[in-house]
Amino acid sequence: MPEPLLDHLLATMDVAVEAFAVCEVRKGLRLIGGASKAIEVHYVLSGTMYLTVPGQPVMLCPPGSVVIVPPGVSQVIAADPHPAGDVRAADNCRMTRDGLMLFDAAEGGAGDVRVVCGLIFANISGSFGLLDAVTRPIVEDLSDLAIVQSGYRMMIEELGGGALGTRALTGALMKACLIIVLRRHFARAGHGSGVLGTLRDPRLGKAITAVLDKPAAQHSVASLASIAGMSRSAFAREFSSTLSMSPMAFVAKTRLHHAAELLRSTRLPVKVIAASIGFASRSHFSRAFASAYGADPSRFRSVAHGAAAGVTPGAPAANEGHAAPIAA
């Protein structure tokens, strides 16, 4: 993938931390978790984590390692290569005094390996998942980077405290850590990386960039195909195959995501926001927005501003029903 497009995708990435937990595992035991519907990001605080996922050899993750586990991948965490006992994550979890969830495979004591696990969503302008193409975990040793250690320390403090802006700050910190992981990963793996592998066609990249840069423009399949330098039919076929949505569905999702950001961050009238993202009718915009976000624009804005004032909102419909980290 051309570096300018990758840079653009990373810049427009949205990261939300949906759950956070600490795993304590002592030698001789392994913590068994099920597959999650979202991405899990592990940070090894101390000890060496032995991570096992189906179809892959055991991965050794020293202190300071960050591991990205894609959705749908079950996993086992251990503190040594040949543990004899099994501990189910779902049967051994409790809340700590600082409000974090603890998965305990250390029988109430300190584990030989201690891991912070975050359940996250990482999307590009609300349109497609950044890591959708990844099928196996990414492991990078970042113990040489103090910024990652500081970032996780701040996330733990924020999530334990529940102060104003916690969700926004933890999302920003997690995004910074993810970008550092991916930058190290691309530098090491280069073209052999599976991340965003389906977007390596520079022709599709040009069309994607055009939509991300100007979501309100009068895009059509024909205009985007022209930008890509492809025939209309070939472009529509390749785009749908690559992103699992049609070009115009991608345009619509990108526009609505931009509208959601404007509703959260400005007091612009809904009619003005609708026009600014390419909707001629406020009613059409409201119906499309409610279908995507589970609330009409006015209600969405009210809940978002309530959250900014310290009121906990309900999650958007698209994010409902996701499990906690390493839940069995």
mmCIF file of C-alpha atoms in Angstrom:
data_model
loop_
_atom_site.group_PDB
_atom_site.id
_atom_site.type_symbol
_atom_site.label_atom_id
_atom_site.label_comp_id
_atom_site.label_asym_id
_atom_site.label_seq_id
_atom_site.Cartn_x
_atom_site.Cartn_y
_atom_site.Cartn_z
ATOM 1 C CA MET A 1 0.000 0.000 0.000
ATOM 2 C CA PRO A 2 1.336 3.459 -0.811
ATOM 3 C CA GLU A 3 2.593 5.173 2.337
ATOM 4 C CA PRO A 4 0.477 8.346 1.890
ATOM 5 C CA LEU A 5 -2.724 6.277 1.930
ATOM 6 C CA LEU A 6 -1.624 4.281 4.955
ATOM 7 C CA ASP A 7 -0.723 7.512 6.734
ATOM 8 C CA HIS A 8 -4.167 8.893 5.867
ATOM 9 C CA LEU A 9 -5.923 5.784 7.172
ATOM 10 C CA LEU A 10 -4.004 5.873 10.435
ATOM 11 C CA ALA A 11 -4.761 9.577 10.848
ATOM 12 C CA THR A 12 -8.501 9.020 10.355
ATOM 13 C CA MET A 13 -8.641 5.925 12.562
ATOM 14 C CA ASP A 14 -11.130 6.018 15.420
ATOM 15 C CA VAL A 15 -10.379 3.903 18.467
ATOM 16 C CA ALA A 16 -12.823 3.165 21.283
ATOM 17 C CA VAL A 17 -11.848 1.189 24.389
ATOM 18 C CA GLU A 18 -14.936 -0.829 25.302
ATOM 19 C CA ALA A 19 -13.510 -2.824 28.224
ATOM 20 C CA PHE A 20 -10.298 -3.127 30.201
ATOM 21 C CA ALA A 21 -8.990 -5.914 32.421
ATOM 22 C CA VAL A 22 -5.883 -7.183 34.186
ATOM 23 C CA CYS A 23 -4.809 -10.827 33.918
ATOM 24 C CA GLU A 24 -2.663 -12.432 36.635
ATOM 25 C CA VAL A 25 -1.264 -15.858 35.743
ATOM 26 C CA ARG A 26 1.185 -17.914 37.787
ATOM 27 C CA LYS A 27 3.433 -20.661 36.464
ATOM 28 C CA GLY A 28 1.787 -24.044 36.151
ATOM 29 C CA LEU A 29 -1.608 -22.566 35.199
ATOM 30 C CA ARG A 30 -3.041 -21.306 31.948
ATOM 31 C CA LEU A 31 -5.878 -18.835 31.584
ATOM 32 C CA ILE A 32 -8.372 -20.021 28.967
ATOM 33 C CA GLY A 33 -10.541 -17.450 27.223
ATOM 34 C CA GLY A 34 -12.992 -17.578 24.361
ATOM 35 C CA ALA A 35 -13.145 -15.603 21.148
ATOM 36 C CA SER A 36 -14.256 -11.977 21.316
ATOM 37 C CA LYS A 37 -16.351 -10.045 18.799
ATOM 38 C CA ALA A 38 -13.888 -7.157 18.933
ATOM 39 C CA ILE A 39 -10.121 -6.655 18.785
ATOM 40 C CA GLU A 40 -8.140 -7.399 21.934
ATOM 41 C CA VAL A 41 -4.906 -5.584 22.687
ATOM 42 C CA HIS A 42 -2.641 -7.082 25.350
ATOM 43 C CA TYR A 43 0.208 -5.245 27.058
ATOM 44 C CA VAL A 44 2.612 -7.369 29.099
ATOM 45 C CA LEU A 45 3.373 -5.506 32.314
ATOM 46 C CA SER A 46 5.686 -8.111 33.852
ATOM 47 C CA GLY A 47 6.895 -11.627 33.189
ATOM 48 C CA THR A 48 6.883 -13.412 29.835
ATOM 49 C CA MET A 49 3.466 -14.239 28.388
ATOM 50 C CA TYR A 50 3.078 -17.483 26.462
ATOM 51 C CA LEU A 51 0.139 -16.897 24.145
ATOM 52 C CA THR A 52 -1.534 -19.759 22.291
ATOM 53 C CA VAL A 53 -4.159 -19.358 19.557
ATOM 54 C CA PRO A 54 -5.587 -22.031 17.233
ATOM 55 C CA GLY A 55 -3.361 -23.020 14.316
ATOM 56 C CA GLN A 56 -0.294 -21.068 15.479
ATOM 57 C CA PRO A 57 2.826 -21.980 17.464
ATOM 58 C CA VAL A 58 3.108 -20.603 20.986
ATOM 59 C CA MET A 59 4.075 -16.926 20.933
ATOM 60 C CA LEU A 60 6.578 -15.655 23.517
ATOM 61 C CA CYS A 61 5.811 -12.105 24.557
ATOM 62 C CA PRO A 62 8.383 -10.503 26.902
ATOM 63 C CA PRO A 63 7.622 -7.554 29.223
ATOM 64 C CA GLY A 64 6.737 -4.452 27.231
ATOM 65 C CA SER A 65 5.221 -6.440 24.377
ATOM 66 C CA VAL A 66 1.961 -5.362 22.763
ATOM 67 C CA VAL A 67 -0.167 -8.058 21.133
ATOM 68 C CA ILE A 68 -3.105 -7.366 18.809
ATOM 69 C CA VAL A 69 -5.518 -10.309 18.690
ATOM 70 C CA PRO A 70 -8.123 -10.127 15.893
ATOM 71 C CA PRO A 71 -11.817 -10.824 16.534
ATOM 72 C CA GLY A 72 -13.010 -14.398 16.599
ATOM 73 C CA VAL A 73 -9.710 -15.868 17.826
ATOM 74 C CA SER A 74 -9.781 -17.864 21.074
ATOM 75 C CA GLN A 75 -6.660 -17.670 23.198
ATOM 76 C CA VAL A 76 -4.778 -19.139 26.129
ATOM 77 C CA ILE A 77 -2.384 -17.138 28.334
ATOM 78 C CA ALA A 78 0.311 -18.855 30.385
ATOM 79 C CA ALA A 79 3.453 -17.911 32.332
ATOM 80 C CA ASP A 80 5.524 -20.920 31.254
ATOM 81 C CA PRO A 81 5.686 -23.227 28.230
ATOM 82 C CA HIS A 82 4.140 -26.337 29.843
ATOM 83 C CA PRO A 83 1.368 -25.415 32.305
ATOM 84 C CA ALA A 84 -0.483 -28.342 33.864
ATOM 85 C CA GLY A 85 -3.648 -26.688 35.171
ATOM 86 C CA ASP A 86 -6.480 -24.876 33.413
ATOM 87 C CA VAL A 87 -8.344 -21.834 34.691
ATOM 88 C CA ARG A 88 -11.402 -20.566 32.834
ATOM 89 C CA ALA A 89 -11.417 -16.785 32.562
ATOM 90 C CA ALA A 90 -15.186 -16.490 32.918
ATOM 91 C CA ASP A 91 -15.160 -18.442 36.201
ATOM 92 C CA ASN A 92 -12.314 -16.499 37.795
ATOM 93 C CA CYS A 93 -12.988 -12.800 37.401
ATOM 94 C CA ARG A 94 -13.710 -10.063 39.926
ATOM 95 C CA MET A 95 -13.470 -6.314 40.298
ATOM 96 C CA THR A 96 -10.362 -4.830 41.865
ATOM 97 C CA ARG A 97 -10.386 -1.978 44.381
ATOM 98 C CA ASP A 98 -9.540 0.501 41.630
ATOM 99 C CA GLY A 99 -12.531 -0.576 39.549
ATOM 100 C CA LEU A 100 -10.790 -2.730 36.946
ATOM 101 C CA MET A 101 -11.787 -6.286 36.094
ATOM 102 C CA LEU A 102 -9.274 -8.938 37.179
ATOM 103 C CA PHE A 103 -8.965 -12.372 35.566
ATOM 104 C CA ASP A 104 -7.201 -14.440 38.176
ATOM 105 C CA ALA A 105 -5.078 -17.477 37.343
ATOM 106 C CA ALA A 106 -2.736 -16.828 40.272
ATOM 107 C CA GLU A 107 -5.011 -18.095 43.072
ATOM 108 C CA GLY A 108 -5.424 -14.653 44.567
ATOM 109 C CA GLY A 109 -1.733 -13.805 44.632
ATOM 110 C CA ALA A 110 0.676 -12.036 42.328
ATOM 111 C CA GLY A 111 1.081 -13.704 38.950
ATOM 112 C CA ASP A 112 4.365 -14.637 37.309
ATOM 113 C CA VAL A 113 2.986 -12.800 34.284
ATOM 114 C CA ARG A 114 0.745 -9.730 34.503
ATOM 115 C CA VAL A 115 -1.078 -8.533 31.416
ATOM 116 C CA VAL A 116 -3.389 -5.594 30.722
ATOM 117 C CA CYS A 117 -6.090 -6.508 28.200
ATOM 118 C CA GLY A 118 -8.200 -3.993 26.310
ATOM 119 C CA LEU A 119 -11.237 -4.717 24.157
ATOM 120 C CA ILE A 120 -11.317 -2.138 21.373
ATOM 121 C CA PHE A 121 -12.918 -1.088 18.109
ATOM 122 C CA ALA A 122 -10.682 0.520 15.475
ATOM 123 C CA ASN A 123 -12.434 1.902 12.424
ATOM 124 C CA ILE A 124 -11.555 4.252 9.587
ATOM 125 C CA SER A 125 -14.078 7.100 9.651
ATOM 126 C CA GLY A 126 -16.721 4.625 10.763
ATOM 127 C CA SER A 127 -16.538 2.925 7.382
ATOM 128 C CA PHE A 128 -14.414 -0.194 7.730
ATOM 129 C CA GLY A 129 -12.293 -1.914 10.334
ATOM 130 C CA LEU A 130 -8.604 -1.074 10.302
ATOM 131 C CA LEU A 131 -7.599 -4.613 11.213
ATOM 132 C CA ASP A 132 -10.298 -6.562 9.385
ATOM 133 C CA ALA A 133 -7.710 -8.249 7.169
ATOM 134 C CA VAL A 134 -5.712 -9.609 10.117
ATOM 135 C CA THR A 135 -6.259 -13.305 10.842
ATOM 136 C CA ARG A 136 -3.519 -13.996 13.383
ATOM 137 C CA PRO A 137 -2.078 -12.004 16.287
ATOM 138 C CA ILE A 138 0.507 -9.277 15.780
ATOM 139 C CA VAL A 139 3.242 -9.298 18.430
ATOM 140 C CA GLU A 140 5.714 -6.442 18.831
ATOM 141 C CA ASP A 141 8.241 -5.929 21.619
ATOM 142 C CA LEU A 142 8.002 -2.233 22.524
ATOM 143 C CA SER A 143 9.913 -2.412 25.787
ATOM 144 C CA ASP A 144 12.353 0.168 24.400
ATOM 145 C CA LEU A 145 9.622 2.799 24.076
ATOM 146 C CA ALA A 146 8.770 4.621 27.315
ATOM 147 C CA ILE A 147 5.808 6.320 25.605
ATOM 148 C CA VAL A 148 3.926 3.003 25.413
ATOM 149 C CA GLN A 149 4.534 2.217 29.084
ATOM 150 C CA SER A 150 3.385 5.734 30.018
ATOM 151 C CA GLY A 151 0.335 5.433 27.779
ATOM 152 C CA TYR A 152 -0.827 2.241 29.455
ATOM 153 C CA ARG A 153 -0.149 3.617 32.914
ATOM 154 C CA MET A 154 -2.366 6.606 32.086
ATOM 155 C CA MET A 155 -5.093 4.363 30.674
ATOM 156 C CA ILE A 156 -5.153 2.256 33.836
ATOM 157 C CA GLU A 157 -5.350 5.378 36.012
ATOM 158 C CA GLU A 158 -8.124 6.873 33.871
ATOM 159 C CA LEU A 159 -10.264 3.749 33.746
ATOM 160 C CA GLY A 160 -9.888 3.248 37.479
ATOM 161 C CA GLY A 161 -10.863 6.838 38.243
ATOM 162 C CA GLY A 162 -13.835 7.422 35.946
ATOM 163 C CA ALA A 163 -13.182 11.155 35.563
ATOM 164 C CA LEU A 164 -14.640 13.520 32.972
ATOM 165 C CA GLY A 165 -13.463 12.649 29.462
ATOM 166 C CA THR A 166 -12.188 9.177 30.391
ATOM 167 C CA ARG A 167 -13.586 7.513 27.278
ATOM 168 C CA ALA A 168 -12.123 10.118 24.938
ATOM 169 C CA LEU A 169 -8.716 10.121 26.627
ATOM 170 C CA THR A 170 -8.361 6.333 26.793
ATOM 171 C CA GLY A 171 -9.368 6.094 23.134
ATOM 172 C CA ALA A 172 -6.724 8.662 22.185
ATOM 173 C CA LEU A 173 -4.053 6.907 24.259
ATOM 174 C CA MET A 174 -4.937 3.513 22.787
ATOM 175 C CA LYS A 175 -4.837 4.971 19.279
ATOM 176 C CA ALA A 176 -1.343 6.316 19.926
ATOM 177 C CA CYS A 177 -0.188 2.909 21.155
ATOM 178 C CA LEU A 178 -1.787 1.139 18.186
ATOM 179 C CA ILE A 179 -0.102 3.457 15.702
ATOM 180 C CA ILE A 180 3.265 2.777 17.356
ATOM 181 C CA VAL A 181 2.624 -0.986 17.168
ATOM 182 C CA LEU A 182 1.620 -0.820 13.512
ATOM 183 C CA ARG A 183 4.541 1.441 12.599
ATOM 184 C CA ARG A 184 6.956 -1.057 14.169
ATOM 185 C CA HIS A 185 5.085 -3.924 12.521
ATOM 186 C CA PHE A 186 5.227 -2.405 9.033
ATOM 187 C CA ALA A 187 8.904 -1.509 9.448
ATOM 188 C CA ARG A 188 9.680 -5.107 10.349
ATOM 189 C CA ALA A 189 7.248 -7.046 8.137
ATOM 190 C CA GLY A 190 7.024 -4.636 5.182
ATOM 191 C CA HIS A 191 5.030 -6.050 2.284
ATOM 192 C CA GLY A 192 4.765 -9.359 4.119
ATOM 193 C CA SER A 193 2.336 -7.809 6.590
ATOM 194 C CA GLY A 194 -1.250 -8.985 6.485
ATOM 195 C CA VAL A 195 -2.539 -5.712 7.946
ATOM 196 C CA LEU A 196 -4.687 -3.906 5.410
ATOM 197 C CA GLY A 197 -3.465 -6.406 2.847
ATOM 198 C CA THR A 198 -6.734 -6.198 0.938
ATOM 199 C CA LEU A 199 -6.165 -2.485 0.346
ATOM 200 C CA ARG A 200 -2.839 -2.775 -1.418
ATOM 201 C CA ASP A 201 -4.404 -2.005 -4.800
ATOM 202 C CA PRO A 202 -3.416 1.675 -5.265
ATOM 203 C CA ARG A 203 -6.384 2.217 -7.564
ATOM 204 C CA LEU A 204 -8.868 1.508 -4.782
ATOM 205 C CA GLY A 205 -6.709 3.564 -2.454
ATOM 206 C CA LYS A 206 -7.204 6.642 -4.627
ATOM 207 C CA ALA A 207 -10.986 6.272 -4.459
ATOM 208 C CA ILE A 208 -10.969 5.673 -0.707
ATOM 209 C CA THR A 209 -8.808 8.734 -0.137
ATOM 210 C CA ALA A 210 -11.157 10.860 -2.280
ATOM 211 C CA VAL A 211 -14.117 9.899 -0.077
ATOM 212 C CA LEU A 212 -12.233 10.379 3.197
ATOM 213 C CA ASP A 213 -10.914 13.775 2.085
ATOM 214 C CA LYS A 214 -14.266 15.080 0.835
ATOM 215 C CA PRO A 215 -17.150 12.984 2.173
ATOM 216 C CA ALA A 216 -19.745 15.596 1.153
ATOM 217 C CA ALA A 217 -18.713 15.680 -2.508
ATOM 218 C CA GLN A 218 -21.149 14.369 -5.115
ATOM 219 C CA HIS A 219 -19.552 10.953 -5.314
ATOM 220 C CA SER A 220 -20.954 8.246 -7.555
ATOM 221 C CA VAL A 221 -19.758 4.821 -8.599
ATOM 222 C CA ALA A 222 -18.825 6.293 -11.971
ATOM 223 C CA SER A 223 -16.877 9.234 -10.494
ATOM 224 C CA LEU A 224 -15.000 7.011 -8.053
ATOM 225 C CA ALA A 225 -14.238 4.504 -10.807
ATOM 226 C CA SER A 226 -12.806 7.354 -12.856
ATOM 227 C CA ILE A 227 -10.579 8.424 -9.940
ATOM 228 C CA ALA A 228 -9.412 4.824 -9.618
ATOM 229 C CA GLY A 229 -8.767 4.565 -13.354
ATOM 230 C CA MET A 230 -11.032 1.532 -13.695
ATOM 231 C CA SER A 231 -14.196 0.670 -15.557
ATOM 232 C CA ARG A 232 -17.377 1.178 -13.548
ATOM 233 C CA SER A 233 -18.211 -2.531 -13.355
ATOM 234 C CA ALA A 234 -14.669 -3.633 -12.477
ATOM 235 C CA PHE A 235 -14.362 -0.936 -9.822
ATOM 236 C CA ALA A 236 -17.697 -1.804 -8.193
ATOM 237 C CA ARG A 237 -16.817 -5.490 -8.181
ATOM 238 C CA GLU A 238 -13.316 -5.040 -6.736
ATOM 239 C CA PHE A 239 -14.431 -2.462 -4.177
ATOM 240 C CA SER A 240 -17.275 -4.643 -2.891
ATOM 241 C CA SER A 241 -15.052 -7.700 -2.751
ATOM 242 C CA THR A 242 -12.324 -5.852 -0.854
ATOM 243 C CA LEU A 243 -14.355 -3.864 1.683
ATOM 244 C CA SER A 244 -17.441 -6.105 1.882
ATOM 245 C CA MET A 245 -19.676 -3.163 1.000
ATOM 246 C CA SER A 246 -20.586 -1.262 -2.129
ATOM 247 C CA PRO A 247 -18.826 2.021 -2.991
ATOM 248 C CA MET A 248 -21.926 4.058 -2.180
ATOM 249 C CA ALA A 249 -22.442 2.255 1.131
ATOM 250 C CA PHE A 250 -18.872 3.278 1.982
ATOM 251 C CA VAL A 251 -19.678 6.883 1.040
ATOM 252 C CA ALA A 252 -22.824 6.844 3.177
ATOM 253 C CA LYS A 253 -21.066 5.389 6.236
ATOM 254 C CA THR A 254 -18.239 7.897 5.945
ATOM 255 C CA ARG A 255 -20.677 10.805 5.680
ATOM 256 C CA LEU A 256 -22.712 9.655 8.669
ATOM 257 C CA HIS A 257 -19.588 9.188 10.749
ATOM 258 C CA HIS A 258 -18.528 12.738 9.903
ATOM 259 C CA ALA A 259 -22.007 13.919 10.899
ATOM 260 C CA ALA A 260 -21.721 12.107 14.237
ATOM 261 C CA GLU A 261 -18.457 13.903 14.941
ATOM 262 C CA LEU A 262 -20.062 17.267 14.139
ATOM 263 C CA LEU A 263 -23.011 16.474 16.412
ATOM 264 C CA ARG A 264 -20.642 15.603 19.262
ATOM 265 C CA SER A 265 -18.300 18.547 18.857
ATOM 266 C CA THR A 266 -20.391 21.479 17.567
ATOM 267 C CA ARG A 267 -23.701 23.260 18.076
ATOM 268 C CA LEU A 268 -24.397 23.513 14.359
ATOM 269 C CA PRO A 269 -28.090 23.015 13.517
ATOM 270 C CA VAL A 270 -28.947 19.504 12.327
ATOM 271 C CA LYS A 271 -30.114 20.942 9.002
ATOM 272 C CA VAL A 272 -26.719 22.582 8.447
ATOM 273 C CA ILE A 273 -24.882 19.360 9.319
ATOM 274 C CA ALA A 274 -27.090 17.402 6.937
ATOM 275 C CA ALA A 275 -26.312 19.804 4.095
ATOM 276 C CA SER A 276 -22.599 19.871 4.932
ATOM 277 C CA ILE A 277 -22.260 16.123 4.401
ATOM 278 C CA GLY A 278 -24.265 15.967 1.188
ATOM 279 C CA PHE A 279 -27.893 15.401 2.289
ATOM 280 C CA ALA A 280 -30.413 17.676 0.605
ATOM 281 C CA SER A 281 -33.161 16.750 3.065
ATOM 282 C CA ARG A 282 -32.976 16.890 6.855
ATOM 283 C CA SER A 283 -35.625 14.165 7.134
ATOM 284 C CA HIS A 284 -33.653 11.849 4.832
ATOM 285 C CA PHE A 285 -30.535 12.515 6.891
ATOM 286 C CA SER A 286 -32.358 11.870 10.171
ATOM 287 C CA ARG A 287 -33.714 8.530 8.957
ATOM 288 C CA ALA A 288 -30.303 7.421 7.667
ATOM 289 C CA PHE A 289 -28.559 8.553 10.849
ATOM 290 C CA ALA A 290 -31.077 6.809 13.143
ATOM 291 C CA SER A 291 -30.695 3.597 11.164
ATOM 292 C CA ALA A 292 -26.905 3.696 11.584
ATOM 293 C CA TYR A 293 -26.622 4.983 15.175
ATOM 294 C CA GLY A 294 -29.824 3.861 16.858
ATOM 295 C CA ALA A 295 -30.989 7.412 17.641
ATOM 296 C CA ASP A 296 -32.033 10.444 15.632
ATOM 297 C CA PRO A 297 -29.449 13.276 15.373
ATOM 298 C CA SER A 298 -31.012 15.405 18.133
ATOM 299 C CA ARG A 299 -31.175 12.517 20.586
ATOM 300 C CA PHE A 300 -27.644 11.430 19.678
ATOM 301 C CA ARG A 301 -26.348 14.959 20.337
ATOM 302 C CA SER A 302 -28.183 15.151 23.653
ATOM 303 C CA VAL A 303 -26.696 11.854 24.849
ATOM 304 C CA ALA A 304 -23.208 12.789 23.609
ATOM 305 C CA HIS A 305 -23.287 16.126 25.399
ATOM 306 C CA GLY A 306 -24.656 14.414 28.505
ATOM 307 C CA ALA A 307 -21.653 12.096 28.444
ATOM 308 C CA ALA A 308 -19.350 15.105 28.241
ATOM 309 C CA ALA A 309 -21.017 16.410 31.390
ATOM 310 C CA GLY A 310 -20.385 13.141 33.206
ATOM 311 C CA VAL A 311 -23.608 11.267 32.325
ATOM 312 C CA THR A 312 -23.033 7.733 31.039
ATOM 313 C CA PRO A 313 -24.744 7.264 27.651
ATOM 314 C CA GLY A 314 -25.942 4.044 26.089
ATOM 315 C CA ALA A 315 -23.625 2.589 23.450
ATOM 316 C CA PRO A 316 -24.603 3.000 19.781
ATOM 317 C CA ALA A 317 -26.545 0.110 18.335
ATOM 318 C CA ALA A 318 -23.568 -0.963 16.256
ATOM 319 C CA ASN A 319 -21.508 -1.608 19.396
ATOM 320 C CA GLU A 320 -24.048 -3.529 21.455
ATOM 321 C CA GLY A 321 -23.602 -7.049 22.669
ATOM 322 C CA HIS A 322 -19.797 -7.267 22.832
ATOM 323 C CA ALA A 323 -18.122 -9.399 25.454
ATOM 324 C CA ALA A 324 -15.522 -8.436 28.036
ATOM 325 C CA PRO A 325 -11.862 -9.186 27.344
ATOM 326 C CA ILE A 326 -10.937 -12.898 27.134
ATOM 327 C CA ALA A 327 -14.455 -13.836 28.169
ATOM 328 C CA ALA A 328 -15.057 -17.550 27.849
#
